[in-house]
Amino acid sequence: YYEDIDPKEFPITFGIRIYGETRGKGLAQYFMDRTFEDIKRGVWLSTSFDNIPAVKSYTKFGFKRVSDPDLRGKILMVYPA
């Protein structure tokens, strides 16, 4: 992914996993709100391009998609957009 982003500009990798029955309850949004109170910029993540709920959530929060899907179907998103 470093071909798509400058690691000096986006030095933080963000990861979150919400499983099974906990999905769709706003937990990711709550977690991101608390986490990003202190982190204002320079964050990147990857997610499956077909994980529409995740892509929508990240986009709504302010992440911007910056790559096409790779061979595994993963896309790169950065914050702030």
PDB file of N, CA, C and O in Angstrom:
ATOM      1  N   TYR A   1       0.812  -1.206   0.000  1.00  0.00           N
ATOM      2  CA  TYR A   1       0.000   0.000   0.000  1.00  0.00           C
ATOM      3  C   TYR A   1       0.851   1.265   0.000  1.00  0.00           C
ATOM      4  O   TYR A   1       0.367   2.317  -0.316  1.00  0.00           O
ATOM      5  N   TYR A   2       2.066   1.141   0.389  1.00  0.00           N
ATOM      6  CA  TYR A   2       2.895   2.347   0.435  1.00  0.00           C
ATOM      7  C   TYR A   2       3.148   2.933  -0.936  1.00  0.00           C
ATOM      8  O   TYR A   2       3.601   4.058  -1.046  1.00  0.00           O
ATOM      9  N   GLU A   3       2.829   2.202  -1.999  1.00  0.00           N
ATOM     10  CA  GLU A   3       2.896   2.787  -3.335  1.00  0.00           C
ATOM     11  C   GLU A   3       1.786   3.820  -3.509  1.00  0.00           C
ATOM     12  O   GLU A   3       1.920   4.748  -4.299  1.00  0.00           O
ATOM     13  N   ASP A   4       0.676   3.656  -2.788  1.00  0.00           N
ATOM     14  CA  ASP A   4      -0.493   4.525  -2.931  1.00  0.00           C
ATOM     15  C   ASP A   4      -0.500   5.709  -1.964  1.00  0.00           C
ATOM     16  O   ASP A   4      -1.225   6.666  -2.182  1.00  0.00           O
ATOM     17  N   ILE A   5       0.263   5.617  -0.867  1.00  0.00           N
ATOM     18  CA  ILE A   5       0.278   6.698   0.120  1.00  0.00           C
ATOM     19  C   ILE A   5       1.708   6.982   0.553  1.00  0.00           C
ATOM     20  O   ILE A   5       2.592   6.141   0.436  1.00  0.00           O
ATOM     21  N   ASP A   6       1.925   8.170   1.047  1.00  0.00           N
ATOM     22  CA  ASP A   6       3.210   8.558   1.607  1.00  0.00           C
ATOM     23  C   ASP A   6       3.196   8.204   3.094  1.00  0.00           C
ATOM     24  O   ASP A   6       2.418   8.777   3.851  1.00  0.00           O
ATOM     25  N   PRO A   7       4.036   7.261   3.546  1.00  0.00           N
ATOM     26  CA  PRO A   7       3.994   6.861   4.959  1.00  0.00           C
ATOM     27  C   PRO A   7       4.320   8.000   5.921  1.00  0.00           C
ATOM     28  O   PRO A   7       3.930   7.943   7.086  1.00  0.00           O
ATOM     29  N   LYS A   8       4.969   9.040   5.457  1.00  0.00           N
ATOM     30  CA  LYS A   8       5.218  10.196   6.331  1.00  0.00           C
ATOM     31  C   LYS A   8       3.933  10.993   6.546  1.00  0.00           C
ATOM     32  O   LYS A   8       3.748  11.616   7.578  1.00  0.00           O
ATOM     33  N   GLU A   9       3.068  10.972   5.545  1.00  0.00           N
ATOM     34  CA  GLU A   9       1.807  11.712   5.627  1.00  0.00           C
ATOM     35  C   GLU A   9       0.731  10.918   6.376  1.00  0.00           C
ATOM     36  O   GLU A   9      -0.151  11.503   6.999  1.00  0.00           O
ATOM     37  N   PHE A  10       0.803   9.592   6.317  1.00  0.00           N
ATOM     38  CA  PHE A  10      -0.182   8.723   6.955  1.00  0.00           C
ATOM     39  C   PHE A  10       0.539   7.657   7.780  1.00  0.00           C
ATOM     40  O   PHE A  10       0.567   6.478   7.422  1.00  0.00           O
ATOM     41  N   PRO A  11       1.103   8.047   8.938  1.00  0.00           N
ATOM     42  CA  PRO A  11       1.923   7.122   9.723  1.00  0.00           C
ATOM     43  C   PRO A  11       1.139   6.170  10.643  1.00  0.00           C
ATOM     44  O   PRO A  11       1.730   5.300  11.257  1.00  0.00           O
ATOM     45  N   ILE A  12      -0.179   6.331  10.743  1.00  0.00           N
ATOM     46  CA  ILE A  12      -0.976   5.533  11.677  1.00  0.00           C
ATOM     47  C   ILE A  12      -1.875   4.576  10.911  1.00  0.00           C
ATOM     48  O   ILE A  12      -2.600   4.977  10.010  1.00  0.00           O
ATOM     49  N   THR A  13      -1.843   3.301  11.287  1.00  0.00           N
ATOM     50  CA  THR A  13      -2.735   2.297  10.722  1.00  0.00           C
ATOM     51  C   THR A  13      -3.886   2.094  11.697  1.00  0.00           C
ATOM     52  O   THR A  13      -3.663   1.880  12.878  1.00  0.00           O
ATOM     53  N   PHE A  14      -5.118   2.145  11.187  1.00  0.00           N
ATOM     54  CA  PHE A  14      -6.303   1.984  12.021  1.00  0.00           C
ATOM     55  C   PHE A  14      -6.918   0.620  11.763  1.00  0.00           C
ATOM     56  O   PHE A  14      -7.070   0.213  10.609  1.00  0.00           O
ATOM     57  N   GLY A  15      -7.270  -0.092  12.805  1.00  0.00           N
ATOM     58  CA  GLY A  15      -7.927  -1.381  12.645  1.00  0.00           C
ATOM     59  C   GLY A  15      -9.077  -1.531  13.629  1.00  0.00           C
ATOM     60  O   GLY A  15      -8.974  -1.148  14.786  1.00  0.00           O
ATOM     61  N   ILE A  16     -10.170  -2.091  13.140  1.00  0.00           N
ATOM     62  CA  ILE A  16     -11.328  -2.358  13.989  1.00  0.00           C
ATOM     63  C   ILE A  16     -12.043  -3.583  13.415  1.00  0.00           C
ATOM     64  O   ILE A  16     -12.118  -3.752  12.201  1.00  0.00           O
ATOM     65  N   ARG A  17     -12.523  -4.434  14.287  1.00  0.00           N
ATOM     66  CA  ARG A  17     -13.295  -5.602  13.850  1.00  0.00           C
ATOM     67  C   ARG A  17     -14.564  -5.680  14.703  1.00  0.00           C
ATOM     68  O   ARG A  17     -14.505  -5.641  15.916  1.00  0.00           O
ATOM     69  N   ILE A  18     -15.686  -5.788  14.022  1.00  0.00           N
ATOM     70  CA  ILE A  18     -16.971  -5.967  14.686  1.00  0.00           C
ATOM     71  C   ILE A  18     -17.526  -7.295  14.173  1.00  0.00           C
ATOM     72  O   ILE A  18     -17.680  -7.488  12.977  1.00  0.00           O
ATOM     73  N   TYR A  19     -17.828  -8.206  15.077  1.00  0.00           N
ATOM     74  CA  TYR A  19     -18.252  -9.550  14.686  1.00  0.00           C
ATOM     75  C   TYR A  19     -19.728  -9.804  14.978  1.00  0.00           C
ATOM     76  O   TYR A  19     -20.299  -9.255  15.912  1.00  0.00           O
ATOM     77  N   GLY A  20     -20.285 -10.672  14.145  1.00  0.00           N
ATOM     78  CA  GLY A  20     -21.598 -11.265  14.346  1.00  0.00           C
ATOM     79  C   GLY A  20     -22.688 -10.355  14.854  1.00  0.00           C
ATOM     80  O   GLY A  20     -23.010  -9.337  14.264  1.00  0.00           O
ATOM     81  N   GLU A  21     -23.247 -10.741  15.993  1.00  0.00           N
ATOM     82  CA  GLU A  21     -24.434 -10.061  16.518  1.00  0.00           C
ATOM     83  C   GLU A  21     -24.163  -8.639  16.983  1.00  0.00           C
ATOM     84  O   GLU A  21     -25.100  -7.889  17.245  1.00  0.00           O
ATOM     85  N   THR A  22     -22.892  -8.240  17.094  1.00  0.00           N
ATOM     86  CA  THR A  22     -22.591  -6.866  17.510  1.00  0.00           C
ATOM     87  C   THR A  22     -22.590  -5.895  16.327  1.00  0.00           C
ATOM     88  O   THR A  22     -22.552  -4.686  16.524  1.00  0.00           O
ATOM     89  N   ARG A  23     -22.673  -6.415  15.098  1.00  0.00           N
ATOM     90  CA  ARG A  23     -22.703  -5.546  13.920  1.00  0.00           C
ATOM     91  C   ARG A  23     -24.014  -4.785  13.848  1.00  0.00           C
ATOM     92  O   ARG A  23     -25.051  -5.255  14.282  1.00  0.00           O
ATOM     93  N   GLY A  24     -23.926  -3.573  13.260  1.00  0.00           N
ATOM     94  CA  GLY A  24     -25.126  -2.780  13.020  1.00  0.00           C
ATOM     95  C   GLY A  24     -25.677  -2.079  14.246  1.00  0.00           C
ATOM     96  O   GLY A  24     -26.800  -1.589  14.229  1.00  0.00           O
ATOM     97  N   LYS A  25     -24.909  -2.001  15.314  1.00  0.00           N
ATOM     98  CA  LYS A  25     -25.387  -1.371  16.549  1.00  0.00           C
ATOM     99  C   LYS A  25     -24.670  -0.061  16.856  1.00  0.00           C
ATOM    100  O   LYS A  25     -24.829   0.476  17.951  1.00  0.00           O
ATOM    101  N   GLY A  26     -23.892   0.435  15.902  1.00  0.00           N
ATOM    102  CA  GLY A  26     -23.214   1.708  16.107  1.00  0.00           C
ATOM    103  C   GLY A  26     -21.940   1.632  16.923  1.00  0.00           C
ATOM    104  O   GLY A  26     -21.380   2.663  17.291  1.00  0.00           O
ATOM    105  N   LEU A  27     -21.471   0.432  17.207  1.00  0.00           N
ATOM    106  CA  LEU A  27     -20.271   0.298  18.026  1.00  0.00           C
ATOM    107  C   LEU A  27     -19.029   0.825  17.328  1.00  0.00           C
ATOM    108  O   LEU A  27     -18.180   1.456  17.960  1.00  0.00           O
ATOM    109  N   ALA A  28     -18.906   0.593  16.032  1.00  0.00           N
ATOM    110  CA  ALA A  28     -17.744   1.093  15.293  1.00  0.00           C
ATOM    111  C   ALA A  28     -17.719   2.618  15.324  1.00  0.00           C
ATOM    112  O   ALA A  28     -16.668   3.226  15.535  1.00  0.00           O
ATOM    113  N   GLN A  29     -18.867   3.226  15.118  1.00  0.00           N
ATOM    114  CA  GLN A  29     -18.931   4.697  15.133  1.00  0.00           C
ATOM    115  C   GLN A  29     -18.548   5.228  16.512  1.00  0.00           C
ATOM    116  O   GLN A  29     -17.781   6.185  16.629  1.00  0.00           O
ATOM    117  N   TYR A  30     -19.055   4.608  17.544  1.00  0.00           N
ATOM    118  CA  TYR A  30     -18.728   5.013  18.911  1.00  0.00           C
ATOM    119  C   TYR A  30     -17.229   4.894  19.163  1.00  0.00           C
ATOM    120  O   TYR A  30     -16.593   5.804  19.680  1.00  0.00           O
ATOM    121  N   PHE A  31     -16.663   3.759  18.771  1.00  0.00           N
ATOM    122  CA  PHE A  31     -15.238   3.535  18.962  1.00  0.00           C
ATOM    123  C   PHE A  31     -14.411   4.552  18.179  1.00  0.00           C
ATOM    124  O   PHE A  31     -13.450   5.124  18.706  1.00  0.00           O
ATOM    125  N   MET A  32     -14.781   4.812  16.923  1.00  0.00           N
ATOM    126  CA  MET A  32     -14.025   5.769  16.116  1.00  0.00           C
ATOM    127  C   MET A  32     -14.141   7.178  16.691  1.00  0.00           C
ATOM    128  O   MET A  32     -13.150   7.920  16.725  1.00  0.00           O
ATOM    129  N   ASP A  33     -15.326   7.554  17.142  1.00  0.00           N
ATOM    130  CA  ASP A  33     -15.488   8.886  17.750  1.00  0.00           C
ATOM    131  C   ASP A  33     -14.526   9.065  18.910  1.00  0.00           C
ATOM    132  O   ASP A  33     -13.878  10.111  19.036  1.00  0.00           O
ATOM    133  N   ARG A  34     -14.427   8.069  19.776  1.00  0.00           N
ATOM    134  CA  ARG A  34     -13.546   8.179  20.953  1.00  0.00           C
ATOM    135  C   ARG A  34     -12.075   8.141  20.553  1.00  0.00           C
ATOM    136  O   ARG A  34     -11.268   8.891  21.055  1.00  0.00           O
ATOM    137  N   THR A  35     -11.731   7.267  19.634  1.00  0.00           N
ATOM    138  CA  THR A  35     -10.338   7.122  19.203  1.00  0.00           C
ATOM    139  C   THR A  35      -9.837   8.386  18.511  1.00  0.00           C
ATOM    140  O   THR A  35      -8.722   8.843  18.764  1.00  0.00           O
ATOM    141  N   PHE A  36     -10.664   8.971  17.666  1.00  0.00           N
ATOM    142  CA  PHE A  36     -10.223  10.097  16.855  1.00  0.00           C
ATOM    143  C   PHE A  36     -10.361  11.441  17.567  1.00  0.00           C
ATOM    144  O   PHE A  36     -10.107  12.478  16.974  1.00  0.00           O
ATOM    145  N   GLU A  37     -10.735  11.424  18.840  1.00  0.00           N
ATOM    146  CA  GLU A  37     -10.714  12.665  19.613  1.00  0.00           C
ATOM    147  C   GLU A  37      -9.279  13.196  19.687  1.00  0.00           C
ATOM    148  O   GLU A  37      -9.057  14.392  19.696  1.00  0.00           O
ATOM    149  N   ASP A  38      -8.313  12.295  19.749  1.00  0.00           N
ATOM    150  CA  ASP A  38      -6.913  12.672  19.853  1.00  0.00           C
ATOM    151  C   ASP A  38      -6.154  12.557  18.542  1.00  0.00           C
ATOM    152  O   ASP A  38      -5.115  13.181  18.367  1.00  0.00           O
ATOM    153  N   ILE A  39      -6.626  11.737  17.637  1.00  0.00           N
ATOM    154  CA  ILE A  39      -5.965  11.549  16.343  1.00  0.00           C
ATOM    155  C   ILE A  39      -6.711  12.388  15.314  1.00  0.00           C
ATOM    156  O   ILE A  39      -7.868  12.117  15.033  1.00  0.00           O
ATOM    157  N   LYS A  40      -6.069  13.366  14.776  1.00  0.00           N
ATOM    158  CA  LYS A  40      -6.763  14.274  13.857  1.00  0.00           C
ATOM    159  C   LYS A  40      -6.450  14.010  12.388  1.00  0.00           C
ATOM    160  O   LYS A  40      -7.187  14.432  11.518  1.00  0.00           O
ATOM    161  N   ARG A  41      -5.321  13.345  12.098  1.00  0.00           N
ATOM    162  CA  ARG A  41      -4.982  13.112  10.698  1.00  0.00           C
ATOM    163  C   ARG A  41      -3.893  12.056  10.599  1.00  0.00           C
ATOM    164  O   ARG A  41      -3.324  11.644  11.593  1.00  0.00           O
ATOM    165  N   GLY A  42      -3.609  11.654   9.366  1.00  0.00           N
ATOM    166  CA  GLY A  42      -2.519  10.745   9.114  1.00  0.00           C
ATOM    167  C   GLY A  42      -2.821   9.285   9.369  1.00  0.00           C
ATOM    168  O   GLY A  42      -1.946   8.527   9.771  1.00  0.00           O
ATOM    169  N   VAL A  43      -4.059   8.842   9.117  1.00  0.00           N
ATOM    170  CA  VAL A  43      -4.466   7.468   9.400  1.00  0.00           C
ATOM    171  C   VAL A  43      -4.837   6.777   8.086  1.00  0.00           C
ATOM    172  O   VAL A  43      -5.479   7.367   7.227  1.00  0.00           O
ATOM    173  N   TRP A  44      -4.431   5.513   7.968  1.00  0.00           N
ATOM    174  CA  TRP A  44      -4.870   4.736   6.815  1.00  0.00           C
ATOM    175  C   TRP A  44      -5.416   3.392   7.272  1.00  0.00           C
ATOM    176  O   TRP A  44      -5.114   2.933   8.363  1.00  0.00           O
ATOM    177  N   LEU A  45      -6.263   2.794   6.421  1.00  0.00           N
ATOM    178  CA  LEU A  45      -6.810   1.474   6.688  1.00  0.00           C
ATOM    179  C   LEU A  45      -7.067   0.779   5.371  1.00  0.00           C
ATOM    180  O   LEU A  45      -7.107   1.408   4.318  1.00  0.00           O
ATOM    181  N   SER A  46      -7.242  -0.518   5.436  1.00  0.00           N
ATOM    182  CA  SER A  46      -7.689  -1.267   4.270  1.00  0.00           C
ATOM    183  C   SER A  46      -8.918  -2.063   4.671  1.00  0.00           C
ATOM    184  O   SER A  46      -9.068  -2.466   5.820  1.00  0.00           O
ATOM    185  N   THR A  47      -9.788  -2.247   3.714  1.00  0.00           N
ATOM    186  CA  THR A  47     -11.004  -3.018   3.932  1.00  0.00           C
ATOM    187  C   THR A  47     -11.398  -3.664   2.612  1.00  0.00           C
ATOM    188  O   THR A  47     -10.906  -3.272   1.550  1.00  0.00           O
ATOM    189  N   SER A  48     -12.256  -4.634   2.667  1.00  0.00           N
ATOM    190  CA  SER A  48     -12.756  -5.261   1.445  1.00  0.00           C
ATOM    191  C   SER A  48     -13.674  -4.290   0.724  1.00  0.00           C
ATOM    192  O   SER A  48     -14.541  -3.671   1.342  1.00  0.00           O
ATOM    193  N   PHE A  49     -13.471  -4.168  -0.583  1.00  0.00           N
ATOM    194  CA  PHE A  49     -14.270  -3.215  -1.355  1.00  0.00           C
ATOM    195  C   PHE A  49     -15.747  -3.568  -1.315  1.00  0.00           C
ATOM    196  O   PHE A  49     -16.605  -2.693  -1.423  1.00  0.00           O
ATOM    197  N   ASP A  50     -16.071  -4.855  -1.121  1.00  0.00           N
ATOM    198  CA  ASP A  50     -17.472  -5.263  -1.113  1.00  0.00           C
ATOM    199  C   ASP A  50     -18.080  -5.298   0.291  1.00  0.00           C
ATOM    200  O   ASP A  50     -19.223  -5.705   0.465  1.00  0.00           O
ATOM    201  N   ASN A  51     -17.333  -4.829   1.279  1.00  0.00           N
ATOM    202  CA  ASN A  51     -17.878  -4.692   2.640  1.00  0.00           C
ATOM    203  C   ASN A  51     -18.549  -3.312   2.707  1.00  0.00           C
ATOM    204  O   ASN A  51     -18.030  -2.365   3.293  1.00  0.00           O
ATOM    205  N   ILE A  52     -19.690  -3.221   2.078  1.00  0.00           N
ATOM    206  CA  ILE A  52     -20.396  -1.948   1.906  1.00  0.00           C
ATOM    207  C   ILE A  52     -20.672  -1.252   3.236  1.00  0.00           C
ATOM    208  O   ILE A  52     -20.457  -0.046   3.348  1.00  0.00           O
ATOM    209  N   PRO A  53     -21.145  -1.949   4.278  1.00  0.00           N
ATOM    210  CA  PRO A  53     -21.373  -1.247   5.553  1.00  0.00           C
ATOM    211  C   PRO A  53     -20.095  -0.594   6.095  1.00  0.00           C
ATOM    212  O   PRO A  53     -20.140   0.540   6.572  1.00  0.00           O
ATOM    213  N   ALA A  54     -18.963  -1.284   6.001  1.00  0.00           N
ATOM    214  CA  ALA A  54     -17.708  -0.708   6.496  1.00  0.00           C
ATOM    215  C   ALA A  54     -17.294   0.495   5.654  1.00  0.00           C
ATOM    216  O   ALA A  54     -16.951   1.556   6.195  1.00  0.00           O
ATOM    217  N   VAL A  55     -17.336   0.365   4.336  1.00  0.00           N
ATOM    218  CA  VAL A  55     -16.942   1.460   3.449  1.00  0.00           C
ATOM    219  C   VAL A  55     -17.830   2.682   3.700  1.00  0.00           C
ATOM    220  O   VAL A  55     -17.341   3.810   3.795  1.00  0.00           O
ATOM    221  N   LYS A  56     -19.131   2.467   3.846  1.00  0.00           N
ATOM    222  CA  LYS A  56     -20.053   3.579   4.120  1.00  0.00           C
ATOM    223  C   LYS A  56     -19.733   4.230   5.463  1.00  0.00           C
ATOM    224  O   LYS A  56     -19.734   5.455   5.580  1.00  0.00           O
ATOM    225  N   SER A  57     -19.460   3.416   6.469  1.00  0.00           N
ATOM    226  CA  SER A  57     -19.154   3.937   7.801  1.00  0.00           C
ATOM    227  C   SER A  57     -17.873   4.769   7.774  1.00  0.00           C
ATOM    228  O   SER A  57     -17.823   5.871   8.311  1.00  0.00           O
ATOM    229  N   TYR A  58     -16.829   4.228   7.145  1.00  0.00           N
ATOM    230  CA  TYR A  58     -15.561   4.959   7.071  1.00  0.00           C
ATOM    231  C   TYR A  58     -15.714   6.251   6.273  1.00  0.00           C
ATOM    232  O   TYR A  58     -15.189   7.288   6.649  1.00  0.00           O
ATOM    233  N   THR A  59     -16.451   6.188   5.167  1.00  0.00           N
ATOM    234  CA  THR A  59     -16.660   7.379   4.339  1.00  0.00           C
ATOM    235  C   THR A  59     -17.438   8.432   5.119  1.00  0.00           C
ATOM    236  O   THR A  59     -17.083   9.614   5.109  1.00  0.00           O
ATOM    237  N   LYS A  60     -18.485   8.018   5.802  1.00  0.00           N
ATOM    238  CA  LYS A  60     -19.289   8.942   6.613  1.00  0.00           C
ATOM    239  C   LYS A  60     -18.429   9.607   7.690  1.00  0.00           C
ATOM    240  O   LYS A  60     -18.591  10.789   7.985  1.00  0.00           O
ATOM    241  N   PHE A  61     -17.487   8.852   8.226  1.00  0.00           N
ATOM    242  CA  PHE A  61     -16.620   9.385   9.274  1.00  0.00           C
ATOM    243  C   PHE A  61     -15.592  10.366   8.730  1.00  0.00           C
ATOM    244  O   PHE A  61     -15.082  11.204   9.463  1.00  0.00           O
ATOM    245  N   GLY A  62     -15.275  10.280   7.434  1.00  0.00           N
ATOM    246  CA  GLY A  62     -14.322  11.207   6.836  1.00  0.00           C
ATOM    247  C   GLY A  62     -13.159  10.569   6.102  1.00  0.00           C
ATOM    248  O   GLY A  62     -12.293  11.261   5.579  1.00  0.00           O
ATOM    249  N   PHE A  63     -13.136   9.231   6.048  1.00  0.00           N
ATOM    250  CA  PHE A  63     -12.096   8.554   5.273  1.00  0.00           C
ATOM    251  C   PHE A  63     -12.392   8.690   3.786  1.00  0.00           C
ATOM    252  O   PHE A  63     -13.540   8.792   3.373  1.00  0.00           O
ATOM    253  N   LYS A  64     -11.328   8.678   2.993  1.00  0.00           N
ATOM    254  CA  LYS A  64     -11.446   8.766   1.541  1.00  0.00           C
ATOM    255  C   LYS A  64     -10.783   7.542   0.918  1.00  0.00           C
ATOM    256  O   LYS A  64      -9.660   7.186   1.288  1.00  0.00           O
ATOM    257  N   ARG A  65     -11.465   6.932  -0.021  1.00  0.00           N
ATOM    258  CA  ARG A  65     -10.897   5.786  -0.756  1.00  0.00           C
ATOM    259  C   ARG A  65      -9.838   6.304  -1.714  1.00  0.00           C
ATOM    260  O   ARG A  65     -10.089   7.232  -2.490  1.00  0.00           O
ATOM    261  N   VAL A  66      -8.651   5.696  -1.682  1.00  0.00           N
ATOM    262  CA  VAL A  66      -7.553   6.169  -2.523  1.00  0.00           C
ATOM    263  C   VAL A  66      -6.953   5.088  -3.414  1.00  0.00           C
ATOM    264  O   VAL A  66      -5.930   5.327  -4.059  1.00  0.00           O
ATOM    265  N   SER A  67      -7.584   3.909  -3.468  1.00  0.00           N
ATOM    266  CA  SER A  67      -7.066   2.860  -4.348  1.00  0.00           C
ATOM    267  C   SER A  67      -8.198   2.035  -4.922  1.00  0.00           C
ATOM    268  O   SER A  67      -9.304   2.002  -4.387  1.00  0.00           O
ATOM    269  N   ASP A  68      -7.887   1.362  -5.990  1.00  0.00           N
ATOM    270  CA  ASP A  68      -8.786   0.360  -6.551  1.00  0.00           C
ATOM    271  C   ASP A  68      -8.572  -0.940  -5.781  1.00  0.00           C
ATOM    272  O   ASP A  68      -7.546  -1.104  -5.112  1.00  0.00           O
ATOM    273  N   PRO A  69      -9.503  -1.881  -5.885  1.00  0.00           N
ATOM    274  CA  PRO A  69      -9.302  -3.158  -5.196  1.00  0.00           C
ATOM    275  C   PRO A  69      -8.040  -3.865  -5.697  1.00  0.00           C
ATOM    276  O   PRO A  69      -7.747  -3.862  -6.895  1.00  0.00           O
ATOM    277  N   ASP A  70      -7.300  -4.467  -4.766  1.00  0.00           N
ATOM    278  CA  ASP A  70      -6.137  -5.259  -5.147  1.00  0.00           C
ATOM    279  C   ASP A  70      -6.604  -6.674  -5.501  1.00  0.00           C
ATOM    280  O   ASP A  70      -7.808  -6.931  -5.599  1.00  0.00           O
ATOM    281  N   LEU A  71      -5.680  -7.580  -5.680  1.00  0.00           N
ATOM    282  CA  LEU A  71      -6.031  -8.944  -6.080  1.00  0.00           C
ATOM    283  C   LEU A  71      -6.859  -9.682  -5.031  1.00  0.00           C
ATOM    284  O   LEU A  71      -7.570 -10.633  -5.341  1.00  0.00           O
ATOM    285  N   ARG A  72      -6.792  -9.224  -3.772  1.00  0.00           N
ATOM    286  CA  ARG A  72      -7.600  -9.836  -2.702  1.00  0.00           C
ATOM    287  C   ARG A  72      -8.899  -9.071  -2.460  1.00  0.00           C
ATOM    288  O   ARG A  72      -9.647  -9.393  -1.550  1.00  0.00           O
ATOM    289  N   GLY A  73      -9.148  -8.027  -3.265  1.00  0.00           N
ATOM    290  CA  GLY A  73     -10.375  -7.253  -3.113  1.00  0.00           C
ATOM    291  C   GLY A  73     -10.292  -6.180  -2.044  1.00  0.00           C
ATOM    292  O   GLY A  73     -11.316  -5.634  -1.631  1.00  0.00           O
ATOM    293  N   LYS A  74      -9.093  -5.852  -1.591  1.00  0.00           N
ATOM    294  CA  LYS A  74      -8.911  -4.843  -0.550  1.00  0.00           C
ATOM    295  C   LYS A  74      -8.702  -3.465  -1.171  1.00  0.00           C
ATOM    296  O   LYS A  74      -8.054  -3.324  -2.213  1.00  0.00           O
ATOM    297  N   ILE A  75      -9.264  -2.451  -0.526  1.00  0.00           N
ATOM    298  CA  ILE A  75      -9.047  -1.059  -0.931  1.00  0.00           C
ATOM    299  C   ILE A  75      -8.355  -0.321   0.206  1.00  0.00           C
ATOM    300  O   ILE A  75      -8.415  -0.731   1.362  1.00  0.00           O
ATOM    301  N   LEU A  76      -7.716   0.768  -0.125  1.00  0.00           N
ATOM    302  CA  LEU A  76      -7.028   1.613   0.841  1.00  0.00           C
ATOM    303  C   LEU A  76      -7.838   2.880   1.038  1.00  0.00           C
ATOM    304  O   LEU A  76      -8.319   3.483   0.082  1.00  0.00           O
ATOM    305  N   MET A  77      -7.997   3.292   2.312  1.00  0.00           N
ATOM    306  CA  MET A  77      -8.701   4.526   2.641  1.00  0.00           C
ATOM    307  C   MET A  77      -7.818   5.334   3.593  1.00  0.00           C
ATOM    308  O   MET A  77      -7.078   4.746   4.399  1.00  0.00           O
ATOM    309  N   VAL A  78      -7.880   6.664   3.489  1.00  0.00           N
ATOM    310  CA  VAL A  78      -7.067   7.530   4.340  1.00  0.00           C
ATOM    311  C   VAL A  78      -7.944   8.570   5.038  1.00  0.00           C
ATOM    312  O   VAL A  78      -9.017   8.912   4.571  1.00  0.00           O
ATOM    313  N   TYR A  79      -7.441   9.050   6.189  1.00  0.00           N
ATOM    314  CA  TYR A  79      -8.123  10.066   6.971  1.00  0.00           C
ATOM    315  C   TYR A  79      -7.112  11.129   7.339  1.00  0.00           C
ATOM    316  O   TYR A  79      -6.015  10.800   7.790  1.00  0.00           O
ATOM    317  N   PRO A  80      -7.373  12.376   7.197  1.00  0.00           N
ATOM    318  CA  PRO A  80      -8.645  12.900   6.690  1.00  0.00           C
ATOM    319  C   PRO A  80      -8.706  12.819   5.175  1.00  0.00           C
ATOM    320  O   PRO A  80      -7.679  12.717   4.516  1.00  0.00           O
ATOM    321  N   ALA A  81      -9.933  12.885   4.677  1.00  0.00           N
ATOM    322  CA  ALA A  81     -10.158  12.818   3.235  1.00  0.00           C
ATOM    323  C   ALA A  81      -9.517  13.996   2.548  1.00  0.00           C
ATOM    324  O   ALA A  81      -9.340  15.036   3.102  1.00  0.00           O
TER     325      ALA A  81
END
